[in-house]
Amino acid sequence: MTPSDAPPASPIWFEHWRTAASTRLGEPVLPSTDEEVWRYSPIAELDLTSWTAPTRDDGSGVPAGALAVLDTIDDPAAVVVVRNGFVVHHEMSAVWADRGVYVGPIVDAPETATPQELLGSVAADGPDVFATINDVTVIDPLLVWVPAGVSVDQPIVIIDWIDADDVIVAPRLIVRLGANAEAKVLEWHGSDDVAAFVTSLVELDLAHAARLGFGSVQQRGPRIWQVASQVSRVAADATLDSAQVALGADYGRTRTDCRLVGRGATGNLRAVYFGVGRQTLDFRTFQQHAAPDTTSNLLFKGVVDDHSKSVYTGLIKVEKDARGTNAYQTNRNIKLSEHAWAESVPNLEIETNDVRCSHASTVGPIDEEQRFYLESRGVRTDVAERLIVAGFFDEVLEEFPVPGVVPLIASAIEDRLDRRSEA
């Protein structure tokens, strides 16, 4: 691998693109809890004027926390580390570069990757005002480009790290897979114990019969607000396997839009989350079926402890031309504390016949029968609870697209359970 740490130049097209975004944004009007997709959120507490833009002086080199993540991954195809919004490390396997794969700042992408056409193409309308704020404030947007017919069998790793105080950071990632291409991508969001506001946007674009495994881990510090969006466009016979892990942030929100736009497209959406203290973890999902014979399967599983809160609202929308749709939506929540709170609101909107759709949600304490079974075999109560929670998450973690980091995720979950046992 050949590392590159030089800062990218901004081509004219990118500056024009960002200027146009600034014109669209104008004076930003933040949403309110009167809007369904923001109900139960603390959005009224956000003051955008509290945050300033980061500078390159805020840090260079790869942070220690990012190195700890990289140490768990053997032989990646590519690595990009972003620190406080700026790319500080970029390396790419020559094997994959020779096959036309590109991973790095979009402003450095070859013309064959059509960077000008890709930036903003999947999230063209923007899921909300924060996507437009991302357009305006992003510094080094990243591109993963896999040409048609290329199957990358090593993980592509993107680490976004924040260690500057009182900054607004706008991570941006575009993943484009050509027809019959395949890749697995890890996006890890971490930080030191700093205060920051993050507006993150991921665009996933899968051409015909492409296959993408996309794993996202949010483990920000306890003084960070993060409002993230993941928007995907899945073409005919393509498959997206997406898995999210949310453990960090004071307020951590992810909106997930999966648009199945070609016959036979599939979107598998999974997530695990664990709230402690006074965290709020917020998820809004949209499974949009716009073509016949498409399939989506959503499974989000969460645990809330102490005074933490979780919010899940989801919508399966089946459009009139999407006959033969199979769509499933499940949200399960465990409350470890009587003071914790979880809201779960699944929804269906169906505009055609000949479909199979279902949704289900549960909120409750640990299953008493499972706990009694373990205790009756001599397992202490605190250990029984740990085993039940670990097993609850296993269903998702066993399918995580980049398995090398699963022990790191499991360790973070165990740390939360350890803290509970010691309380």
XYZ file of C-alpha atoms in Angstrom:
423
model
C 0.000 0.000 0.000
C 1.119 3.508 -0.751
C 0.079 6.130 1.826
C -0.832 9.654 0.831
C -1.174 12.411 3.421
C -1.161 15.470 1.149
C -4.272 17.708 1.419
C -6.430 17.652 -1.713
C -6.921 20.692 -3.896
C -10.495 21.807 -4.507
C -11.346 21.849 -8.222
C -13.578 24.553 -9.617
C -16.514 22.180 -10.076
C -16.504 21.347 -6.353
C -16.419 24.975 -5.284
C -19.306 25.732 -7.661
C -21.228 22.771 -6.253
C -20.779 23.979 -2.689
C -21.686 27.562 -3.601
C -24.915 26.330 -5.176
C -25.662 24.379 -1.996
C -25.134 27.512 0.084
C -27.628 29.360 -2.106
C -30.185 26.573 -1.639
C -29.698 26.563 2.108
C -29.996 30.299 2.692
C -30.762 30.929 6.346
C -31.343 27.381 7.622
C -34.693 26.668 9.223
C -34.379 23.800 11.663
C -37.166 21.239 11.986
C -39.468 21.033 14.987
C -41.046 18.212 16.928
C -44.359 19.082 15.248
C -43.015 17.127 12.269
C -43.616 13.393 12.527
C -40.032 12.453 11.651
C -38.733 14.658 14.476
C -41.285 13.763 17.124
C -39.741 12.684 20.448
C -36.382 14.253 19.496
C -34.549 17.027 21.420
C -34.076 19.035 18.212
C -35.372 22.217 19.895
C -32.178 22.262 21.981
C -29.895 22.643 18.939
C -28.234 26.014 18.341
C -26.149 26.000 15.162
C -24.437 29.253 16.123
C -22.669 27.437 18.966
C -20.309 25.644 16.587
C -17.398 26.835 14.447
C -15.704 25.373 11.387
C -12.587 23.276 12.079
C -9.171 24.117 10.635
C -6.239 21.947 9.626
C -4.463 23.246 12.719
C -6.944 21.260 14.815
C -4.898 18.104 14.254
C -2.850 16.104 11.791
C -1.833 12.468 11.631
C -3.874 9.420 12.574
C -5.418 9.644 16.084
C -4.724 6.843 18.541
C -8.390 5.861 18.633
C -8.432 5.361 14.874
C -5.293 3.231 15.074
C -7.038 0.976 17.599
C -9.802 0.305 15.067
C -7.345 -0.304 12.234
C -5.450 -2.831 14.351
C -8.501 -5.126 14.266
C -8.669 -5.324 10.468
C -6.351 -7.594 8.523
C -5.174 -6.564 5.079
C -7.728 -3.908 4.071
C -8.105 -2.978 0.410
C -8.041 0.713 1.322
C -7.998 2.966 4.374
C -9.027 6.606 4.699
C -8.809 8.472 8.010
C -10.621 11.793 8.383
C -9.788 13.983 11.385
C -12.021 16.933 12.245
C -13.322 16.949 8.679
C -9.935 16.753 6.914
C -8.378 13.686 5.298
C -5.170 12.991 7.229
C -4.346 9.539 5.886
C -5.167 7.721 2.672
C -3.801 4.416 1.460
C -4.884 2.107 -1.324
C -3.813 -1.377 -2.375
C -2.079 -1.282 -5.751
C -3.816 -4.553 -6.630
C -7.230 -2.907 -6.540
C -6.076 0.409 -7.958
C -4.827 -1.476 -11.017
C -8.329 -2.893 -11.463
C -9.868 0.572 -11.505
C -11.032 0.757 -7.891
C -10.776 4.203 -6.295
C -11.086 5.055 -2.603
C -10.260 8.566 -1.416
C -11.212 12.239 -1.641
C -13.749 12.760 -4.407
C -11.845 15.804 -5.662
C -8.917 13.508 -6.558
C -11.027 10.834 -8.253
C -10.283 9.973 -11.887
C -12.695 11.218 -14.528
C -13.697 7.609 -15.219
C -15.368 7.634 -11.797
C -17.532 10.623 -12.850
C -17.156 12.400 -9.483
C -19.105 15.475 -10.585
C -22.094 13.323 -11.480
C -21.989 11.206 -8.328
C -21.753 13.827 -5.582
C -25.295 14.401 -4.390
C -26.925 12.190 -7.019
C -28.495 9.666 -4.625
C -29.499 12.272 -2.043
C -30.427 14.815 -4.720
C -33.458 16.185 -2.891
C -31.850 15.853 0.537
C -33.714 13.915 3.230
C -33.777 17.035 5.449
C -32.126 20.409 6.042
C -29.117 18.730 7.647
C -28.232 17.090 4.334
C -28.043 20.557 2.788
C -25.967 21.789 5.730
C -23.638 18.888 4.976
C -23.423 20.029 1.336
C -22.343 23.479 2.493
C -19.915 22.528 5.262
C -18.274 19.313 4.013
C -14.522 19.749 3.530
C -13.223 16.466 2.112
C -16.062 14.312 0.719
C -14.987 10.736 0.065
C -15.693 8.385 -2.824
C -15.585 4.604 -3.016
C -15.760 3.610 -6.682
C -15.821 -0.036 -7.769
C -16.083 -0.563 -11.545
C -18.457 -3.026 -13.153
C -17.543 -6.659 -12.697
C -14.928 -6.086 -9.983
C -15.326 -7.987 -6.713
C -13.236 -6.504 -3.883
C -12.738 -9.278 -1.332
C -10.860 -7.165 1.228
C -12.602 -4.585 3.443
C -12.573 -0.891 2.595
C -12.209 1.127 5.805
C -13.282 4.730 6.434
C -12.605 6.210 9.882
C -14.012 9.591 10.851
C -12.492 10.954 14.071
C -13.138 14.156 16.016
C -10.789 15.527 18.674
C -11.375 19.282 18.321
C -13.765 21.083 20.658
C -16.814 23.137 19.669
C -16.641 22.384 15.936
C -19.216 21.463 13.309
C -18.076 18.511 11.219
C -19.738 17.197 8.055
C -18.569 13.709 7.030
C -19.636 12.783 3.487
C -19.238 9.401 1.797
C -20.385 8.258 -1.638
C -20.170 4.552 -2.482
C -20.770 3.616 -6.111
C -20.716 0.001 -7.303
C -20.937 -0.726 -11.011
C -22.940 -3.595 -12.504
C -22.059 -6.978 -10.961
C -19.480 -5.342 -8.670
C -19.053 -6.347 -5.038
C -17.486 -4.726 -1.967
C -17.609 -4.511 1.816
C -17.199 -1.091 3.428
C -16.749 -0.114 7.075
C -17.464 3.426 8.247
C -16.383 4.060 11.858
C -17.362 7.284 13.634
C -15.329 7.890 16.799
C -14.059 10.769 18.889
C -12.229 11.923 21.970
C -14.246 13.456 24.808
C -14.999 16.720 23.013
C -18.103 18.774 22.283
C -19.081 18.914 18.602
C -22.005 18.884 16.200
C -21.878 16.362 13.365
C -24.062 16.256 10.284
C -23.142 13.118 8.360
C -24.393 11.949 4.970
C -23.773 8.641 3.188
C -24.915 7.924 -0.379
C -24.931 4.305 -1.551
C -25.469 3.699 -5.274
C -25.716 0.097 -6.496
C -25.969 -0.641 -10.214
C -27.494 -3.793 -11.717
C -26.694 -6.966 -9.732
C -24.139 -5.200 -7.512
C -23.631 -6.482 -3.955
C -22.609 -4.167 -1.109
C -22.030 -4.947 2.536
C -21.987 -1.656 4.447
C -21.219 -1.522 8.157
C -21.489 1.710 10.141
C -20.382 2.146 13.757
C -21.187 5.290 15.746
C -19.135 5.488 18.925
C -18.805 9.220 19.453
C -18.049 10.774 22.828
C -20.773 11.733 25.320
C -20.767 15.466 24.452
C -21.394 15.114 20.730
C -24.601 15.632 18.804
C -24.727 13.642 15.575
C -27.467 13.885 12.954
C -26.753 11.377 10.193
C -28.462 10.212 7.009
C -27.831 7.129 4.902
C -29.540 7.138 1.511
C -29.296 4.194 -0.861
C -30.419 3.540 -4.426
C -30.544 -0.147 -5.298
C -30.968 -1.138 -8.942
C -32.385 -4.329 -10.461
C -31.115 -7.594 -8.921
C -28.689 -5.680 -6.663
C -28.381 -6.398 -2.934
C -27.558 -4.029 -0.088
C -26.664 -5.514 3.301
C -26.489 -2.616 5.751
C -25.689 -2.920 9.457
C -25.522 -0.037 11.926
C -24.165 0.045 15.466
C -24.960 3.042 17.686
C -23.324 3.272 21.095
C -22.111 6.849 21.426
C -23.108 10.528 21.394
C -25.331 12.561 23.673
C -27.898 12.697 20.864
C -27.256 10.274 18.023
C -29.728 10.171 15.154
C -29.626 8.198 11.927
C -32.159 8.454 9.142
C -32.006 5.511 6.729
C -33.637 5.713 3.292
C -33.468 2.533 1.209
C -34.881 2.994 -2.291
C -35.386 -0.189 -4.285
C -35.705 1.133 -7.823
C -35.176 -1.942 -10.026
C -36.946 -5.299 -10.342
C -35.493 -7.866 -7.965
C -33.611 -5.348 -5.802
C -33.013 -6.310 -2.163
C -32.280 -4.209 0.914
C -31.383 -5.830 4.237
C -31.230 -3.238 7.025
C -30.008 -4.153 10.508
C -29.007 -2.182 13.583
C -28.063 -2.581 17.222
C -27.972 0.218 19.774
C -27.324 0.521 23.506
C -28.168 3.699 25.389
C -26.841 4.609 28.840
C -26.818 7.673 31.072
C -29.054 10.308 29.506
C -28.316 9.461 25.882
C -30.952 9.699 23.182
C -30.520 7.328 20.234
C -32.916 8.114 17.403
C -33.664 6.096 14.251
C -35.982 6.895 11.347
C -36.190 4.393 8.506
C -37.844 4.453 5.094
C -38.108 1.284 2.997
C -39.268 2.499 -0.408
C -40.355 -0.108 -2.957
C -40.578 1.523 -6.379
C -40.236 -1.554 -8.626
C -41.759 -5.048 -8.881
C -40.468 -8.123 -7.042
C -38.345 -6.170 -4.569
C -37.502 -7.279 -1.035
C -36.608 -5.390 2.121
C -35.972 -6.858 5.538
C -35.370 -4.568 8.516
C -34.322 -5.677 11.999
C -33.371 -3.038 14.605
C -32.589 -4.202 18.150
C -31.891 -1.874 21.056
C -31.201 -1.781 24.777
C -31.758 1.264 27.002
C -30.448 1.638 30.544
C -30.293 4.339 33.240
C -32.260 7.399 32.004
C -31.486 6.886 28.324
C -34.032 7.063 25.517
C -34.431 5.425 22.145
C -36.749 6.394 19.326
C -37.632 4.265 16.330
C -40.113 5.224 13.635
C -40.193 3.331 10.373
C -42.185 3.377 7.157
C -42.559 0.713 4.511
C -43.871 2.389 1.362
C -44.954 0.200 -1.541
C -45.631 2.225 -4.684
C -48.295 1.319 -7.225
C -45.857 -0.315 -9.674
C -44.179 -2.462 -6.994
C -46.193 -5.659 -7.359
C -44.659 -8.754 -5.807
C -43.041 -6.779 -2.986
C -41.859 -8.549 0.154
C -41.213 -6.073 2.987
C -40.626 -6.759 6.654
C -39.916 -4.398 9.551
C -39.079 -5.440 13.119
C -37.944 -3.331 16.069
C -37.189 -4.971 19.432
C -36.214 -3.095 22.593
C -35.098 -4.160 26.065
C -35.364 -1.790 29.027
C -32.790 -2.498 31.730
C -33.982 0.361 33.939
C -37.429 1.545 34.955
C -36.236 5.076 34.172
C -35.225 4.260 30.586
C -37.659 4.996 27.750
C -38.136 3.509 24.289
C -40.589 4.582 21.606
C -41.301 2.330 18.629
C -43.669 3.288 15.804
C -43.680 1.089 12.671
C -45.871 2.067 9.705
C -47.058 0.705 6.351
C -48.184 2.586 3.235
C -49.246 0.256 0.425
C -50.503 1.431 -2.972
C -50.871 -1.904 -4.789
C -52.016 -5.490 -4.348
C -50.019 -8.735 -4.504
C -47.573 -7.831 -1.736
C -46.370 -9.378 1.501
C -45.679 -6.823 4.221
C -45.453 -6.992 7.984
C -44.235 -4.901 10.870
C -43.700 -5.639 14.538
C -42.282 -3.882 17.568
C -41.734 -4.690 21.234
C -40.602 -2.679 24.253
C -40.122 -4.367 27.604
C -37.762 -5.618 30.299
C -35.549 -8.677 30.028
C -37.584 -11.813 29.436
C -38.302 -13.313 32.852
C -38.446 -16.866 31.521
C -34.965 -16.573 30.023
C -33.602 -15.098 33.240
C -35.297 -17.750 35.402
C -33.963 -20.517 33.168
C -30.381 -19.314 33.623
C -30.764 -18.610 37.343
C -32.229 -22.079 37.908
C -28.956 -23.466 36.575
C -26.858 -21.525 39.025
C -26.143 -18.427 36.945
C -26.062 -15.197 38.965
C -28.685 -12.599 38.037
C -26.166 -10.055 36.731
C -24.420 -12.693 34.628
C -27.759 -13.939 33.307
C -28.649 -10.425 32.170
C -25.290 -10.084 30.403
C -25.819 -13.362 28.560
C -29.338 -12.398 27.512
C -28.259 -8.992 26.196
C -25.287 -10.480 24.341
C -27.533 -13.081 22.750
C -30.090 -10.403 21.884
C -27.478 -8.529 19.820
C -25.832 -11.616 18.295
C -28.494 -11.962 15.614
C -27.315 -8.698 14.063
C -23.601 -8.775 14.901
C -23.163 -12.242 13.393
C -24.139 -10.729 10.030
C -21.967 -7.596 10.321
C -20.322 -6.986 6.914
C -16.790 -6.501 8.314
C -16.461 -9.200 10.993
C -12.978 -8.111 12.064
C -14.380 -5.249 14.153
C -17.142 -7.273 15.840
C -14.940 -8.116 18.874
C -14.326 -4.383 19.316
C -18.074 -3.730 19.209
C -18.766 -6.606 21.594
C -16.133 -5.262 23.991
C -17.819 -1.844 24.028
C -21.143 -3.505 24.840
C -19.497 -5.557 27.591
C -18.018 -2.376 29.080
C -21.528 -0.985 29.451
C -22.721 -4.152 31.105
C -19.657 -4.140 33.402
C -20.497 -0.617 34.492
C -24.016 -1.761 35.263
C -22.750 -4.712 37.333
C -20.471 -2.424 39.345
C -23.196 0.138 40.068
